[in-house]
Amino acid sequence: QGNKLELNNFSQVVVSTKDFPERIKQSYNLKSKSKQTLGQEQSSKVTTLRPNLTNAYVKPRNEMEEKVATIFEMLIGIEKVGIYDNFFELGGDSLLATQLNSRLKEIFQVEISIEEFFDAPTVGEICQKIQDYQSKGETVKTQIILPVDRQAYQIKLTE
């Protein structure tokens, strides 16, 4: 316990310990489902019960917290994420944090830096940051990447 408390005072650097190709596959699956509603995504991705954490479960209090909690659940694959649950204690890692950041930008049109996310890794803290950015009018638009017509650039090898 003493070591855990001491480590909480330092900046967090998280590296994924999971299979990199599997993470790429998860990322692709996440992007391909982006047109579905959050509720549909949650039901298809949640696979594990809530782990035993040091804090008690506190359900989301508003729509924003529900959306952020659902994104946590979908990315990490657990159910019942509370507003005080730490993303990294739930099993999240730096690669999932990047995906989370992308989803938050897409849904709420705000960009939270990865450093800010490491300092505020709970649903409640993230929602507070989102509200702060939105109240200041600091929103961003998601850039849509359009596919390029590749046929114009194809070379026939038989000629």
Short mmCIF file of N, CA and C in Angstrom, two decimals:
data_model
loop_
_atom_site.label_atom_id
_atom_site.label_comp_id
_atom_site.label_asym_id
_atom_site.label_seq_id
_atom_site.Cartn_x
_atom_site.Cartn_y
_atom_site.Cartn_z
N GLN A 1 0.82 -1.20 0.00
CA GLN A 1 0.00 0.00 0.00
C GLN A 1 0.86 1.25 0.00
N GLY A 2 1.95 1.25 0.81
CA GLY A 2 2.80 2.43 0.88
C GLY A 2 3.39 2.78 -0.46
N ASN A 3 3.87 1.79 -1.21
CA ASN A 3 4.45 2.03 -2.53
C ASN A 3 3.42 2.58 -3.49
N LYS A 4 2.19 2.07 -3.41
CA LYS A 4 1.14 2.53 -4.31
C LYS A 4 0.84 4.01 -4.07
N LEU A 5 0.79 4.41 -2.80
CA LEU A 5 0.51 5.80 -2.48
C LEU A 5 1.64 6.71 -2.95
N GLU A 6 2.89 6.25 -2.80
CA GLU A 6 4.02 7.05 -3.24
C GLU A 6 4.02 7.21 -4.76
N LEU A 7 3.69 6.16 -5.49
CA LEU A 7 3.69 6.22 -6.94
C LEU A 7 2.63 7.16 -7.48
N ASN A 8 1.53 7.33 -6.75
CA ASN A 8 0.46 8.22 -7.22
C ASN A 8 0.89 9.68 -7.26
N ASN A 9 1.99 10.03 -6.59
CA ASN A 9 2.45 11.42 -6.58
C ASN A 9 3.29 11.77 -7.79
N PHE A 10 3.65 10.80 -8.61
CA PHE A 10 4.51 11.05 -9.77
C PHE A 10 3.69 11.05 -11.04
N SER A 11 4.21 11.72 -12.06
CA SER A 11 3.57 11.70 -13.38
C SER A 11 3.50 10.26 -13.87
N GLN A 12 2.44 9.96 -14.58
CA GLN A 12 2.26 8.60 -15.06
C GLN A 12 2.71 8.48 -16.51
N VAL A 13 3.46 7.46 -16.78
CA VAL A 13 3.83 7.10 -18.14
C VAL A 13 3.38 5.66 -18.30
N VAL A 14 2.50 5.43 -19.25
CA VAL A 14 1.94 4.10 -19.41
C VAL A 14 2.28 3.60 -20.80
N VAL A 15 2.76 2.38 -20.86
CA VAL A 15 3.07 1.74 -22.13
C VAL A 15 2.23 0.47 -22.19
N SER A 16 1.69 0.19 -23.34
CA SER A 16 0.86 -0.99 -23.49
C SER A 16 1.70 -2.25 -23.35
N THR A 17 1.19 -3.19 -22.57
CA THR A 17 1.87 -4.47 -22.42
C THR A 17 1.15 -5.55 -23.21
N LYS A 18 0.17 -5.14 -23.98
CA LYS A 18 -0.62 -6.10 -24.74
C LYS A 18 -0.08 -6.21 -26.16
N ASP A 19 -0.56 -7.18 -26.88
CA ASP A 19 -0.16 -7.49 -28.24
C ASP A 19 -0.46 -6.31 -29.18
N PHE A 20 0.58 -5.74 -29.80
CA PHE A 20 0.40 -4.57 -30.66
C PHE A 20 -0.53 -4.84 -31.84
N PRO A 21 -0.39 -5.95 -32.58
CA PRO A 21 -1.34 -6.21 -33.67
C PRO A 21 -2.79 -6.29 -33.18
N GLU A 22 -2.99 -6.81 -31.98
CA GLU A 22 -4.35 -6.87 -31.42
C GLU A 22 -4.88 -5.46 -31.16
N ARG A 23 -4.01 -4.56 -30.69
CA ARG A 23 -4.41 -3.16 -30.46
C ARG A 23 -4.79 -2.49 -31.78
N ILE A 24 -4.05 -2.77 -32.84
CA ILE A 24 -4.37 -2.20 -34.15
C ILE A 24 -5.73 -2.72 -34.60
N LYS A 25 -5.97 -4.00 -34.40
CA LYS A 25 -7.25 -4.60 -34.76
C LYS A 25 -8.39 -3.95 -33.96
N GLN A 26 -8.17 -3.73 -32.65
CA GLN A 26 -9.18 -3.07 -31.82
C GLN A 26 -9.45 -1.67 -32.32
N SER A 27 -8.40 -0.96 -32.69
CA SER A 27 -8.55 0.40 -33.19
C SER A 27 -9.37 0.41 -34.47
N TYR A 28 -9.08 -0.53 -35.37
CA TYR A 28 -9.83 -0.61 -36.61
C TYR A 28 -11.30 -0.91 -36.34
N ASN A 29 -11.56 -1.86 -35.43
CA ASN A 29 -12.94 -2.20 -35.09
C ASN A 29 -13.66 -1.01 -34.48
N LEU A 30 -12.96 -0.24 -33.66
CA LEU A 30 -13.55 0.94 -33.04
C LEU A 30 -13.94 1.96 -34.09
N LYS A 31 -13.05 2.20 -35.06
CA LYS A 31 -13.34 3.17 -36.11
C LYS A 31 -14.48 2.71 -37.00
N SER A 32 -14.54 1.41 -37.29
CA SER A 32 -15.59 0.91 -38.18
C SER A 32 -16.96 0.97 -37.53
N LYS A 33 -16.99 1.05 -36.21
CA LYS A 33 -18.27 1.12 -35.50
C LYS A 33 -18.64 2.55 -35.11
N SER A 34 -17.87 3.53 -35.56
CA SER A 34 -18.08 4.90 -35.11
C SER A 34 -19.43 5.47 -35.52
N LYS A 35 -20.09 4.87 -36.49
CA LYS A 35 -21.40 5.37 -36.90
C LYS A 35 -22.52 4.83 -36.02
N GLN A 36 -22.23 3.84 -35.19
CA GLN A 36 -23.24 3.30 -34.29
C GLN A 36 -23.39 4.23 -33.09
N THR A 37 -24.48 4.10 -32.38
CA THR A 37 -24.65 4.90 -31.18
C THR A 37 -23.79 4.32 -30.07
N LEU A 38 -23.54 5.12 -29.05
CA LEU A 38 -22.71 4.66 -27.94
C LEU A 38 -23.33 3.46 -27.25
N GLY A 39 -24.64 3.42 -27.09
CA GLY A 39 -25.30 2.30 -26.44
C GLY A 39 -25.11 1.00 -27.20
N GLN A 40 -25.17 1.06 -28.52
CA GLN A 40 -24.96 -0.14 -29.32
C GLN A 40 -23.53 -0.61 -29.19
N GLU A 41 -22.58 0.31 -29.18
CA GLU A 41 -21.17 -0.06 -29.05
C GLU A 41 -20.92 -0.70 -27.70
N GLN A 42 -21.52 -0.14 -26.66
CA GLN A 42 -21.29 -0.65 -25.32
C GLN A 42 -21.71 -2.10 -25.22
N SER A 43 -22.89 -2.42 -25.72
CA SER A 43 -23.39 -3.78 -25.59
C SER A 43 -22.54 -4.78 -26.36
N SER A 44 -21.88 -4.34 -27.42
CA SER A 44 -21.08 -5.27 -28.21
C SER A 44 -19.65 -5.40 -27.70
N LYS A 45 -19.15 -4.49 -26.88
CA LYS A 45 -17.75 -4.50 -26.46
C LYS A 45 -17.54 -4.89 -25.00
N VAL A 46 -18.52 -4.68 -24.12
CA VAL A 46 -18.34 -4.95 -22.71
C VAL A 46 -18.25 -6.46 -22.49
N THR A 47 -17.15 -6.89 -21.88
CA THR A 47 -16.93 -8.33 -21.73
C THR A 47 -16.66 -8.76 -20.30
N THR A 48 -16.32 -7.85 -19.42
CA THR A 48 -15.88 -8.20 -18.08
C THR A 48 -16.63 -7.38 -17.04
N LEU A 49 -16.84 -7.98 -15.87
CA LEU A 49 -17.45 -7.26 -14.77
C LEU A 49 -16.48 -6.23 -14.20
N ARG A 50 -17.02 -5.28 -13.49
CA ARG A 50 -16.22 -4.23 -12.86
C ARG A 50 -15.24 -4.86 -11.87
N PRO A 51 -13.95 -4.49 -11.95
CA PRO A 51 -12.97 -5.04 -11.01
C PRO A 51 -13.13 -4.43 -9.62
N ASN A 52 -12.52 -5.04 -8.63
CA ASN A 52 -12.53 -4.48 -7.27
C ASN A 52 -11.53 -3.33 -7.24
N LEU A 53 -12.03 -2.14 -6.99
CA LEU A 53 -11.18 -0.95 -6.94
C LEU A 53 -11.19 -0.39 -5.52
N THR A 54 -10.28 0.53 -5.24
CA THR A 54 -10.22 1.14 -3.91
C THR A 54 -11.39 2.08 -3.67
N ASN A 55 -12.01 2.58 -4.72
CA ASN A 55 -13.15 3.48 -4.56
C ASN A 55 -14.45 2.76 -4.92
N ALA A 56 -15.53 3.21 -4.31
CA ALA A 56 -16.85 2.62 -4.58
C ALA A 56 -17.39 3.12 -5.91
N TYR A 57 -18.28 2.35 -6.49
CA TYR A 57 -18.92 2.73 -7.75
C TYR A 57 -19.89 3.89 -7.49
N VAL A 58 -19.73 4.95 -8.26
CA VAL A 58 -20.67 6.08 -8.24
C VAL A 58 -21.13 6.28 -9.67
N LYS A 59 -22.42 6.08 -9.90
CA LYS A 59 -22.93 6.13 -11.27
C LYS A 59 -22.85 7.54 -11.85
N PRO A 60 -22.77 7.64 -13.17
CA PRO A 60 -22.75 8.96 -13.83
C PRO A 60 -23.98 9.78 -13.47
N ARG A 61 -23.77 11.09 -13.28
CA ARG A 61 -24.84 11.98 -12.82
C ARG A 61 -25.54 12.72 -13.93
N ASN A 62 -24.94 12.75 -15.11
CA ASN A 62 -25.55 13.49 -16.22
C ASN A 62 -25.19 12.83 -17.55
N GLU A 63 -25.71 13.40 -18.62
CA GLU A 63 -25.52 12.80 -19.95
C GLU A 63 -24.05 12.77 -20.37
N MET A 64 -23.31 13.83 -20.07
CA MET A 64 -21.90 13.87 -20.45
C MET A 64 -21.12 12.76 -19.74
N GLU A 65 -21.34 12.61 -18.44
CA GLU A 65 -20.65 11.56 -17.69
C GLU A 65 -21.05 10.18 -18.19
N GLU A 66 -22.31 10.00 -18.56
CA GLU A 66 -22.76 8.72 -19.11
C GLU A 66 -22.02 8.40 -20.41
N LYS A 67 -21.86 9.41 -21.27
CA LYS A 67 -21.17 9.19 -22.54
C LYS A 67 -19.70 8.83 -22.32
N VAL A 68 -19.03 9.56 -21.43
CA VAL A 68 -17.62 9.30 -21.17
C VAL A 68 -17.45 7.92 -20.51
N ALA A 69 -18.32 7.59 -19.56
CA ALA A 69 -18.25 6.27 -18.91
C ALA A 69 -18.47 5.16 -19.93
N THR A 70 -19.38 5.38 -20.86
CA THR A 70 -19.65 4.38 -21.90
C THR A 70 -18.44 4.18 -22.79
N ILE A 71 -17.74 5.26 -23.10
CA ILE A 71 -16.52 5.15 -23.91
C ILE A 71 -15.46 4.34 -23.14
N PHE A 72 -15.30 4.63 -21.84
CA PHE A 72 -14.38 3.84 -21.01
C PHE A 72 -14.76 2.36 -21.09
N GLU A 73 -16.04 2.06 -20.87
CA GLU A 73 -16.51 0.67 -20.86
C GLU A 73 -16.21 -0.01 -22.19
N MET A 74 -16.47 0.70 -23.27
CA MET A 74 -16.28 0.14 -24.60
C MET A 74 -14.79 -0.13 -24.88
N LEU A 75 -13.93 0.82 -24.55
CA LEU A 75 -12.51 0.68 -24.85
C LEU A 75 -11.83 -0.39 -23.98
N ILE A 76 -12.17 -0.40 -22.69
CA ILE A 76 -11.50 -1.31 -21.78
C ILE A 76 -12.20 -2.67 -21.75
N GLY A 77 -13.49 -2.69 -22.06
CA GLY A 77 -14.22 -3.95 -22.10
C GLY A 77 -14.79 -4.38 -20.76
N ILE A 78 -15.11 -3.41 -19.89
CA ILE A 78 -15.73 -3.75 -18.61
C ILE A 78 -17.06 -3.02 -18.49
N GLU A 79 -17.87 -3.44 -17.54
CA GLU A 79 -19.14 -2.76 -17.34
C GLU A 79 -19.14 -1.99 -16.03
N LYS A 80 -20.05 -1.06 -15.93
CA LYS A 80 -20.24 -0.23 -14.73
C LYS A 80 -19.00 0.59 -14.36
N VAL A 81 -18.64 1.51 -15.21
CA VAL A 81 -17.57 2.45 -14.89
C VAL A 81 -18.19 3.62 -14.16
N GLY A 82 -17.65 3.93 -13.00
CA GLY A 82 -18.15 5.04 -12.20
C GLY A 82 -17.38 6.31 -12.47
N ILE A 83 -17.89 7.41 -11.92
CA ILE A 83 -17.28 8.72 -12.22
C ILE A 83 -15.93 8.92 -11.53
N TYR A 84 -15.62 8.13 -10.51
CA TYR A 84 -14.34 8.27 -9.81
C TYR A 84 -13.36 7.15 -10.16
N ASP A 85 -13.71 6.32 -11.13
CA ASP A 85 -12.84 5.21 -11.52
C ASP A 85 -11.69 5.70 -12.40
N ASN A 86 -10.48 5.30 -12.04
CA ASN A 86 -9.27 5.69 -12.77
C ASN A 86 -9.12 4.81 -14.00
N PHE A 87 -8.96 5.44 -15.15
CA PHE A 87 -8.83 4.74 -16.43
C PHE A 87 -7.73 3.67 -16.38
N PHE A 88 -6.60 4.00 -15.79
CA PHE A 88 -5.46 3.09 -15.76
C PHE A 88 -5.66 1.96 -14.75
N GLU A 89 -6.33 2.23 -13.64
CA GLU A 89 -6.63 1.18 -12.68
C GLU A 89 -7.66 0.19 -13.24
N LEU A 90 -8.47 0.65 -14.19
CA LEU A 90 -9.44 -0.23 -14.83
C LEU A 90 -8.80 -1.14 -15.87
N GLY A 91 -7.55 -0.87 -16.23
CA GLY A 91 -6.87 -1.69 -17.22
C GLY A 91 -6.51 -0.93 -18.48
N GLY A 92 -6.78 0.36 -18.51
CA GLY A 92 -6.42 1.17 -19.67
C GLY A 92 -4.92 1.36 -19.76
N ASP A 93 -4.43 1.63 -20.96
CA ASP A 93 -3.01 1.88 -21.18
C ASP A 93 -2.87 3.07 -22.12
N SER A 94 -1.63 3.39 -22.48
CA SER A 94 -1.39 4.59 -23.28
C SER A 94 -2.02 4.51 -24.67
N LEU A 95 -2.05 3.33 -25.26
CA LEU A 95 -2.68 3.21 -26.59
C LEU A 95 -4.19 3.42 -26.50
N LEU A 96 -4.80 2.85 -25.48
CA LEU A 96 -6.24 3.06 -25.29
C LEU A 96 -6.52 4.52 -24.91
N ALA A 97 -5.60 5.15 -24.18
CA ALA A 97 -5.77 6.56 -23.83
C ALA A 97 -5.79 7.42 -25.09
N THR A 98 -4.96 7.08 -26.05
CA THR A 98 -4.95 7.81 -27.32
C THR A 98 -6.27 7.63 -28.05
N GLN A 99 -6.80 6.41 -28.04
CA GLN A 99 -8.10 6.16 -28.67
C GLN A 99 -9.22 6.90 -27.94
N LEU A 100 -9.14 6.91 -26.62
CA LEU A 100 -10.12 7.65 -25.82
C LEU A 100 -10.09 9.12 -26.17
N ASN A 101 -8.89 9.66 -26.26
CA ASN A 101 -8.72 11.07 -26.60
C ASN A 101 -9.35 11.39 -27.96
N SER A 102 -9.16 10.51 -28.90
CA SER A 102 -9.74 10.68 -30.23
C SER A 102 -11.27 10.67 -30.18
N ARG A 103 -11.82 9.75 -29.40
CA ARG A 103 -13.29 9.67 -29.26
C ARG A 103 -13.86 10.91 -28.59
N LEU A 104 -13.17 11.40 -27.57
CA LEU A 104 -13.64 12.61 -26.89
C LEU A 104 -13.64 13.79 -27.84
N LYS A 105 -12.61 13.88 -28.66
CA LYS A 105 -12.53 14.96 -29.64
C LYS A 105 -13.67 14.85 -30.65
N GLU A 106 -13.96 13.64 -31.09
CA GLU A 106 -15.02 13.40 -32.06
C GLU A 106 -16.40 13.74 -31.49
N ILE A 107 -16.66 13.35 -30.26
CA ILE A 107 -17.99 13.50 -29.67
C ILE A 107 -18.21 14.89 -29.08
N PHE A 108 -17.21 15.43 -28.37
CA PHE A 108 -17.40 16.69 -27.66
C PHE A 108 -16.72 17.89 -28.32
N GLN A 109 -16.01 17.69 -29.41
CA GLN A 109 -15.30 18.74 -30.14
C GLN A 109 -14.34 19.54 -29.26
N VAL A 110 -13.68 18.84 -28.35
CA VAL A 110 -12.62 19.46 -27.55
C VAL A 110 -11.39 18.56 -27.62
N GLU A 111 -10.24 19.18 -27.49
CA GLU A 111 -9.00 18.40 -27.53
C GLU A 111 -8.31 18.50 -26.18
N ILE A 112 -8.30 17.38 -25.49
CA ILE A 112 -7.63 17.29 -24.20
C ILE A 112 -6.27 16.65 -24.46
N SER A 113 -5.21 17.31 -24.02
CA SER A 113 -3.88 16.76 -24.27
C SER A 113 -3.70 15.46 -23.47
N ILE A 114 -2.81 14.63 -23.96
CA ILE A 114 -2.53 13.37 -23.26
C ILE A 114 -2.00 13.67 -21.86
N GLU A 115 -1.19 14.70 -21.73
CA GLU A 115 -0.67 15.08 -20.41
C GLU A 115 -1.81 15.44 -19.46
N GLU A 116 -2.79 16.21 -19.95
CA GLU A 116 -3.95 16.55 -19.12
C GLU A 116 -4.72 15.30 -18.74
N PHE A 117 -4.82 14.37 -19.67
CA PHE A 117 -5.54 13.13 -19.39
C PHE A 117 -4.84 12.32 -18.30
N PHE A 118 -3.50 12.26 -18.32
CA PHE A 118 -2.78 11.54 -17.27
C PHE A 118 -2.99 12.19 -15.91
N ASP A 119 -3.15 13.51 -15.90
CA ASP A 119 -3.40 14.23 -14.65
C ASP A 119 -4.84 14.10 -14.18
N ALA A 120 -5.76 13.80 -15.08
CA ALA A 120 -7.19 13.72 -14.75
C ALA A 120 -7.80 12.48 -15.42
N PRO A 121 -7.48 11.28 -14.92
CA PRO A 121 -7.89 10.06 -15.63
C PRO A 121 -9.23 9.45 -15.24
N THR A 122 -10.08 10.21 -14.54
CA THR A 122 -11.39 9.66 -14.17
C THR A 122 -12.48 10.29 -15.03
N VAL A 123 -13.62 9.64 -15.07
CA VAL A 123 -14.76 10.15 -15.85
C VAL A 123 -15.12 11.56 -15.38
N GLY A 124 -15.23 11.76 -14.08
CA GLY A 124 -15.60 13.06 -13.54
C GLY A 124 -14.60 14.15 -13.88
N GLU A 125 -13.31 13.84 -13.77
CA GLU A 125 -12.27 14.83 -14.07
C GLU A 125 -12.23 15.16 -15.56
N ILE A 126 -12.41 14.16 -16.40
CA ILE A 126 -12.44 14.41 -17.84
C ILE A 126 -13.63 15.28 -18.20
N CYS A 127 -14.78 14.99 -17.62
CA CYS A 127 -15.97 15.81 -17.91
C CYS A 127 -15.76 17.25 -17.47
N GLN A 128 -15.08 17.44 -16.34
CA GLN A 128 -14.79 18.80 -15.89
C GLN A 128 -13.91 19.53 -16.90
N LYS A 129 -12.90 18.84 -17.42
CA LYS A 129 -12.03 19.45 -18.45
C LYS A 129 -12.83 19.79 -19.70
N ILE A 130 -13.70 18.88 -20.12
CA ILE A 130 -14.54 19.13 -21.31
C ILE A 130 -15.40 20.37 -21.09
N GLN A 131 -16.03 20.45 -19.92
CA GLN A 131 -16.87 21.61 -19.61
C GLN A 131 -16.06 22.90 -19.58
N ASP A 132 -14.85 22.83 -19.03
CA ASP A 132 -13.98 24.02 -18.99
C ASP A 132 -13.67 24.51 -20.41
N TYR A 133 -13.29 23.58 -21.29
CA TYR A 133 -12.98 23.96 -22.67
C TYR A 133 -14.21 24.50 -23.39
N GLN A 134 -15.35 23.85 -23.20
CA GLN A 134 -16.57 24.29 -23.87
C GLN A 134 -17.02 25.66 -23.37
N SER A 135 -16.87 25.92 -22.07
CA SER A 135 -17.29 27.22 -21.53
C SER A 135 -16.39 28.35 -22.03
N LYS A 136 -15.13 28.03 -22.33
CA LYS A 136 -14.20 29.02 -22.88
C LYS A 136 -14.35 29.16 -24.39
N GLY A 137 -15.18 28.29 -24.99
CA GLY A 137 -15.35 28.33 -26.44
C GLY A 137 -14.19 27.70 -27.18
N GLU A 138 -13.40 26.89 -26.50
CA GLU A 138 -12.23 26.25 -27.12
C GLU A 138 -12.62 24.90 -27.69
N THR A 139 -13.36 24.93 -28.78
CA THR A 139 -13.76 23.68 -29.44
C THR A 139 -12.99 23.53 -30.74
N VAL A 140 -12.89 22.29 -31.19
CA VAL A 140 -12.22 21.99 -32.45
C VAL A 140 -13.16 21.20 -33.33
N LYS A 141 -12.96 21.31 -34.61
CA LYS A 141 -13.76 20.52 -35.54
C LYS A 141 -12.96 19.30 -35.94
N THR A 142 -13.64 18.17 -35.99
CA THR A 142 -12.98 16.94 -36.42
C THR A 142 -12.75 17.00 -37.92
N GLN A 143 -11.52 16.75 -38.32
CA GLN A 143 -11.20 16.74 -39.74
C GLN A 143 -11.56 15.40 -40.33
N ILE A 144 -12.27 15.44 -41.44
CA ILE A 144 -12.65 14.21 -42.11
C ILE A 144 -11.63 13.91 -43.19
N ILE A 145 -11.11 12.71 -43.18
CA ILE A 145 -10.13 12.29 -44.19
C ILE A 145 -10.89 11.53 -45.27
N LEU A 146 -10.84 12.05 -46.47
CA LEU A 146 -11.55 11.43 -47.58
C LEU A 146 -10.62 10.50 -48.34
N PRO A 147 -11.14 9.38 -48.83
CA PRO A 147 -10.29 8.47 -49.60
C PRO A 147 -9.91 9.07 -50.95
N VAL A 148 -8.73 8.72 -51.42
CA VAL A 148 -8.22 9.20 -52.70
C VAL A 148 -8.55 8.15 -53.76
N ASP A 149 -8.93 8.60 -54.95
CA ASP A 149 -9.19 7.68 -56.05
C ASP A 149 -7.85 7.14 -56.53
N ARG A 150 -7.58 5.89 -56.26
CA ARG A 150 -6.29 5.30 -56.57
C ARG A 150 -6.20 4.79 -58.00
N GLN A 151 -7.31 4.64 -58.67
CA GLN A 151 -7.27 4.12 -60.03
C GLN A 151 -6.51 5.04 -60.97
N ALA A 152 -6.56 6.33 -60.71
CA ALA A 152 -5.85 7.28 -61.56
C ALA A 152 -4.33 7.10 -61.45
N TYR A 153 -3.86 6.49 -60.38
CA TYR A 153 -2.43 6.34 -60.15
C TYR A 153 -1.93 4.91 -60.37
N GLN A 154 -2.79 4.02 -60.79
CA GLN A 154 -2.38 2.63 -60.98
C GLN A 154 -1.54 2.47 -62.25
N ILE A 155 -0.55 1.63 -62.16
CA ILE A 155 0.32 1.33 -63.29
C ILE A 155 0.10 -0.12 -63.67
N LYS A 156 -0.12 -0.35 -64.95
CA LYS A 156 -0.29 -1.72 -65.42
C LYS A 156 1.09 -2.33 -65.62
N LEU A 157 1.31 -3.46 -65.01
CA LEU A 157 2.61 -4.12 -65.09
C LEU A 157 2.79 -4.89 -66.39
N THR A 158 1.73 -5.11 -67.14
CA THR A 158 1.82 -5.87 -68.38
C THR A 158 2.20 -5.00 -69.57
N GLU A 159 2.21 -3.73 -69.44
CA GLU A 159 2.53 -2.84 -70.57
C GLU A 159 3.98 -2.49 -70.64
#
